[in-house]
Tab-separated table of C-alpha atoms and ligand atoms in Angstrom:
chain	number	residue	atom	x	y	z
V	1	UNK	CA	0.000	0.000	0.000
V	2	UNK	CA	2.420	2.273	1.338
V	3	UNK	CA	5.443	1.348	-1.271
V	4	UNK	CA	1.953	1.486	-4.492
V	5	UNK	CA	1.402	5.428	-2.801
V	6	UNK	CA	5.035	6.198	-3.289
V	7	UNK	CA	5.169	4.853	-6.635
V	8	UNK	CA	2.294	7.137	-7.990
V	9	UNK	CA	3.530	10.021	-5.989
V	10	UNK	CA	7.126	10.056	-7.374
V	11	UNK	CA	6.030	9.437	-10.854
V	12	UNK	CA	3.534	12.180	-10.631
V	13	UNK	CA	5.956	14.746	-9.602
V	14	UNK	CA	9.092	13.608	-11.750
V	15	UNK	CA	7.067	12.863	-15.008
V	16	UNK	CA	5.786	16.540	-14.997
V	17	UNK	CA	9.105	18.268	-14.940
V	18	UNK	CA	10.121	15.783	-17.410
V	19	UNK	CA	7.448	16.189	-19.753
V	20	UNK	CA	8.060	20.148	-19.548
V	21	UNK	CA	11.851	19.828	-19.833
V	22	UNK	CA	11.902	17.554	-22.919
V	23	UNK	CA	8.791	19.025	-24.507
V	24	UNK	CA	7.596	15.166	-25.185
V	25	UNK	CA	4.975	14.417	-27.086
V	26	UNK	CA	3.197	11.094	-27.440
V	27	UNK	CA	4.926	9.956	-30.184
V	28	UNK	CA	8.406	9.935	-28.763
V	29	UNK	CA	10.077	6.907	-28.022
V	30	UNK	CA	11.974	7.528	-24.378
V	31	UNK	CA	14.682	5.019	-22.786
V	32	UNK	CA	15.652	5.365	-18.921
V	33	UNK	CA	18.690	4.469	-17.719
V	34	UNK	CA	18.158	3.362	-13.623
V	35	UNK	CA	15.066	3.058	-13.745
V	36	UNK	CA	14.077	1.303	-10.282
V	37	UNK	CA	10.403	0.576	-10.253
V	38	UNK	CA	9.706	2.687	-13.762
V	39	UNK	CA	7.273	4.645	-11.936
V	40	UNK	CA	8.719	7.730	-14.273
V	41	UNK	CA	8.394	5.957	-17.130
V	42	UNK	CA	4.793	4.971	-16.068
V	43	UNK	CA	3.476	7.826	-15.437
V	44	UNK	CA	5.201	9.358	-18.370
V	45	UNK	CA	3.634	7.594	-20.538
V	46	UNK	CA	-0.126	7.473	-19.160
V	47	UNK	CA	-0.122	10.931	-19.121
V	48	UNK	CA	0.800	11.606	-22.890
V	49	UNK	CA	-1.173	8.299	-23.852
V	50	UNK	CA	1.782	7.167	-25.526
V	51	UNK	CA	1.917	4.071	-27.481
V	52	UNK	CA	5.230	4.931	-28.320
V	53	UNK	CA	8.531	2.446	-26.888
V	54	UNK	CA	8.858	2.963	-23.385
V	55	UNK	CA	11.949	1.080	-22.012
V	56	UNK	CA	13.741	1.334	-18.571
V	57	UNK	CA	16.777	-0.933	-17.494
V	58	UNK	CA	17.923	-1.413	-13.697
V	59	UNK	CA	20.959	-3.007	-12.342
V	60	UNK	CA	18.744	-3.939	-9.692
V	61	UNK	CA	16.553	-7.523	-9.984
V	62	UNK	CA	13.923	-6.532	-6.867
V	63	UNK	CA	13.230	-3.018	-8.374
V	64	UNK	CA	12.420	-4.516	-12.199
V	65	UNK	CA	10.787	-7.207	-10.608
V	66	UNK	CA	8.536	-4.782	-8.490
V	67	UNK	CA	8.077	-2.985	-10.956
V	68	UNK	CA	6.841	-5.581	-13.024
V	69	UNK	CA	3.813	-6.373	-10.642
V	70	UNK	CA	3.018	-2.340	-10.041
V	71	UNK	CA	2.539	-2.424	-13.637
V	72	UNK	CA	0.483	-5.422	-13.713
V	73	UNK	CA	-2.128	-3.756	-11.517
V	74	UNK	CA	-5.940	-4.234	-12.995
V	75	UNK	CA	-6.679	-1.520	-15.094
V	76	UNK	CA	-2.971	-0.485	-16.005
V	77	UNK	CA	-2.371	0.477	-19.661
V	78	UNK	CA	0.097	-1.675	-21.028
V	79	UNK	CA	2.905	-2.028	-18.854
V	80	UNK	CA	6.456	0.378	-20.191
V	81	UNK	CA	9.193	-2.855	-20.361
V	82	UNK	CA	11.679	-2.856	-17.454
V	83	UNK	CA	14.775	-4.768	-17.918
V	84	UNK	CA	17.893	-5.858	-15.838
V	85	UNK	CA	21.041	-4.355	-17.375
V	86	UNK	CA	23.564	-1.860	-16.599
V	87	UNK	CA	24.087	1.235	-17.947
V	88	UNK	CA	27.729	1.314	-18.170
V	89	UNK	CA	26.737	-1.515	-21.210
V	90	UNK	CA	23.003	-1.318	-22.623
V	91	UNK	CA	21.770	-4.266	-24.827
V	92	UNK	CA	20.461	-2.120	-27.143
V	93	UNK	CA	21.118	-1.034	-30.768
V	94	UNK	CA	22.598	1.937	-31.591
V	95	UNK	CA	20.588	4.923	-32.595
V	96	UNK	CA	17.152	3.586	-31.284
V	97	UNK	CA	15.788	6.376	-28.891
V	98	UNK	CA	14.506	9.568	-29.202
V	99	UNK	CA	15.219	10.609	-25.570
V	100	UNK	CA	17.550	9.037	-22.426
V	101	UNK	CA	16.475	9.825	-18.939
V	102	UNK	CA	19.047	9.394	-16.227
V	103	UNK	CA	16.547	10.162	-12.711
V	104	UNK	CA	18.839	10.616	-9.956
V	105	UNK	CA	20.391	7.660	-10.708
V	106	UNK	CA	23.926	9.141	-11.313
V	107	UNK	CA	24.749	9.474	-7.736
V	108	UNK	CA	26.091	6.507	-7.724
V	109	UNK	CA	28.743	6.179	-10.552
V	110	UNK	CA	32.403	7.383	-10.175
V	111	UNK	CA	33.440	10.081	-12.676
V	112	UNK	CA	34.406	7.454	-14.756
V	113	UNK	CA	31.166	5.435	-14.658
V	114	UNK	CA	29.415	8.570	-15.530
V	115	UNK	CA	31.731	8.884	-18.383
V	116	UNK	CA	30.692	5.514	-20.088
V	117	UNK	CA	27.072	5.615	-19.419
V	118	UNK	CA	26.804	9.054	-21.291
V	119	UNK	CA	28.421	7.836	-23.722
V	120	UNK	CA	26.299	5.080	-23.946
V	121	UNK	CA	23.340	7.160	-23.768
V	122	UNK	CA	24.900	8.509	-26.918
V	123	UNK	CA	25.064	5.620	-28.808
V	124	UNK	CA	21.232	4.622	-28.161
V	125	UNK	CA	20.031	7.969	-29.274
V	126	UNK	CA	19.003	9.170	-33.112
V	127	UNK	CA	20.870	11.779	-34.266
V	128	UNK	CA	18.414	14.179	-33.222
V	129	UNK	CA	17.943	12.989	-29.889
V	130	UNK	CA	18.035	14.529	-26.360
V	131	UNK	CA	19.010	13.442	-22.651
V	132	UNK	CA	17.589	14.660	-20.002
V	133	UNK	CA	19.286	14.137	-16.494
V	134	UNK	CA	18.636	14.926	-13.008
V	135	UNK	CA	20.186	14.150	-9.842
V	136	UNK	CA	20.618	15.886	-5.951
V	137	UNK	CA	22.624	18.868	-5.995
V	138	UNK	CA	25.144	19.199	-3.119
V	139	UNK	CA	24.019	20.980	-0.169
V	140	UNK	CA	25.143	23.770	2.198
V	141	UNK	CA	29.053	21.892	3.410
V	142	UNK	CA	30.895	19.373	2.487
V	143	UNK	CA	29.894	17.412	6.043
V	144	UNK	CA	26.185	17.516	4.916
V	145	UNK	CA	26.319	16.467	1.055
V	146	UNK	CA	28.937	13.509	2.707
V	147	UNK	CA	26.059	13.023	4.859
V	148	UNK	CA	23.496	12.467	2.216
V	149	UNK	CA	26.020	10.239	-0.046
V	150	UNK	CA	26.477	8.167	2.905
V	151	UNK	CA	22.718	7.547	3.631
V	152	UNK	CA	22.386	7.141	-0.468
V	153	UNK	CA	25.002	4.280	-0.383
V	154	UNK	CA	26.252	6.488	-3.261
V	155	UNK	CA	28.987	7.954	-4.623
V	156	UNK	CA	29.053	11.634	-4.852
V	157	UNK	CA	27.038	14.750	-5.680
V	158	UNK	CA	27.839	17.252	-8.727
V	159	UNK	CA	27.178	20.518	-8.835
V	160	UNK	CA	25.729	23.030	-12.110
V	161	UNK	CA	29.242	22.879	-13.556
V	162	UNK	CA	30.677	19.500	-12.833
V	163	UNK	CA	27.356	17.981	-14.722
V	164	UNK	CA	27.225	20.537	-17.465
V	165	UNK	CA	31.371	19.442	-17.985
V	166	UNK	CA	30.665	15.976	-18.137
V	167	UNK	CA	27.813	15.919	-20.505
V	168	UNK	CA	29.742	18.043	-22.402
V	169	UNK	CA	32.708	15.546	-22.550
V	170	UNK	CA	30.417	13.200	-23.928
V	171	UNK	CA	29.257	15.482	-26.968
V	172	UNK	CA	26.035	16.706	-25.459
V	173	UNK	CA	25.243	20.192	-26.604
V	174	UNK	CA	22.412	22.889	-26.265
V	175	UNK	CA	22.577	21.950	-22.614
V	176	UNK	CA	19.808	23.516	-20.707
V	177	UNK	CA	19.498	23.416	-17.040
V	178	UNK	CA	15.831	23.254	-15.651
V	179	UNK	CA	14.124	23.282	-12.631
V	180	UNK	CA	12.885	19.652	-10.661
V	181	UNK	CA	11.637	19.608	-7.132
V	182	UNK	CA	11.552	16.735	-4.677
V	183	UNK	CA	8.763	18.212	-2.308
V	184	UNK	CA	9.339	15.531	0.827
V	185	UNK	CA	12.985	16.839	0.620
V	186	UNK	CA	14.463	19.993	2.087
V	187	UNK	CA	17.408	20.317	-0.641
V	188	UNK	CA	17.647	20.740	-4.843
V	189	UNK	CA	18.185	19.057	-7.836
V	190	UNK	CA	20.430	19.810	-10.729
V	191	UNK	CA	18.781	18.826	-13.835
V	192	UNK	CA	19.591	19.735	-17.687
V	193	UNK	CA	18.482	18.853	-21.130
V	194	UNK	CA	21.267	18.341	-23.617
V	195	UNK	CA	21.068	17.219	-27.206
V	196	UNK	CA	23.195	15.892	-30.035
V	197	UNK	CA	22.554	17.991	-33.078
J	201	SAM	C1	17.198	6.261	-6.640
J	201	SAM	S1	16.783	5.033	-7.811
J	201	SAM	C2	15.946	6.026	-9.041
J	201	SAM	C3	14.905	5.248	-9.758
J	201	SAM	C4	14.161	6.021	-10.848
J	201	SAM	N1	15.064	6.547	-11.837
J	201	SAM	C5	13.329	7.144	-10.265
J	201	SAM	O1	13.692	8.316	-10.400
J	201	SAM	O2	12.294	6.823	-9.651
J	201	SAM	C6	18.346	4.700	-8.613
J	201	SAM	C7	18.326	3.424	-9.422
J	201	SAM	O3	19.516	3.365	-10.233
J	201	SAM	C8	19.908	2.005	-10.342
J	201	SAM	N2	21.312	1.967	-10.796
J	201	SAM	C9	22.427	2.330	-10.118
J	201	SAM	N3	23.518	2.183	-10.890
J	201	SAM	C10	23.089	1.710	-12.089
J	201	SAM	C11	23.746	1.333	-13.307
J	201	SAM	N4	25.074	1.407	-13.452
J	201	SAM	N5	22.986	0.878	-14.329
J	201	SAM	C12	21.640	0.766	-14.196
J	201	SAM	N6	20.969	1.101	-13.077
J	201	SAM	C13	21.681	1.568	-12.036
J	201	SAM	C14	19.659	1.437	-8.961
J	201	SAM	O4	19.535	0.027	-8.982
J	201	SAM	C15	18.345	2.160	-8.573
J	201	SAM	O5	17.210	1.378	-8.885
């Protein structure tokens, strides 16, 4: 009950500010890199009544496999697929996506984790295509944002420029920073749109 409530709430919130950010439309076909439960995705996707492909791969076995019954829930549209893969090496074709959404997921890759899954989120997207990333921002000191990595089991935080240097690295351009809240939390995100043409 409680874990179907959180579901719906975060993909509520999140699949607004994506929507907005991305300017999607129904027709677009979206891929999410760490995608837990897909409740993004879901909601994503019932809100634009998209029949379009909807994927979402997870390192994580439980969270597809949750997933998997939240989206088998009477009435559901039919289910986005969830998969078990990492994004450091996507079984996926090249060029197949119109979008890649990376949901505060990238807390917890090293530098040089980040590195390879943008460029894999490169190779998965049509030439036209666009990411669109968000993740916690540090906070106030040091001894707090260590804090919150350490109750994440995560790696690190990045701040505006750190992110906006990476996906630039990785041949994102027309990078666009945007605003997402997390209302049950008292810090920020840092979120940006970047595209390859
Ligand atoms: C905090 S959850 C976010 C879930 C979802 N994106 C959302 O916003 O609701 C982060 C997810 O990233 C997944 N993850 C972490 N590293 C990953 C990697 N290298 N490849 C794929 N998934 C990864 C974790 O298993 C976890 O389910």
């Amino acid at each position: 009950m409680v874990g179907r409530f959180i579901f719906r709430l975060s993909g509520v919130v999140y699949s607004g500010s994506f929507i907005r950010a991305a300017g999607l439309a129904s027709g677009v076909s979206v891929l999410e890199i760490g995608c837990g439960m897909g409740s993004v995705l879901t909601a994503t996707r019932r809100r634009l009544r998209s029949t379009a492909t909807y994927l979402g791969v997870d390192l994580s076995i439980q969270m597809v496999r949750q997933g998997h019954s939240r989206a088998l829930e009477p009435g559901r549209q039919k289910p986005v697929s969830l998969v078990v893969a990492s994004g450091l090496s996507l079984p996926i074709g090249n060029s197949g996506f119109d979008v890649v959404l990376l949901s505060h997921v990238i807390k917890y890759l090293t530098d040089e984790q980040l590195n390879k899954v943008l460029w894999e989120a490169k190779r998965v997207l049509k030439p036209a295509g666009r990411v669109v990333l968000w993740e916690f921002s540090p906070v106030l000191t040091a001894r707090i944002t260590g804090l919150i990595v350490k109750c994440c089991h995560a790696e690190k935080l990045r701040g505006t420029l750190e992110l906006r240097r990476a996906l630039k690295t990785a041949g994102f351009r027309n990078l666009r920073p945007f605003r997402v809240v997390t209302p049950w939390l008292p810090w920020s995100n840092v979120a940006f749109t970047g595209s390859l043409d």
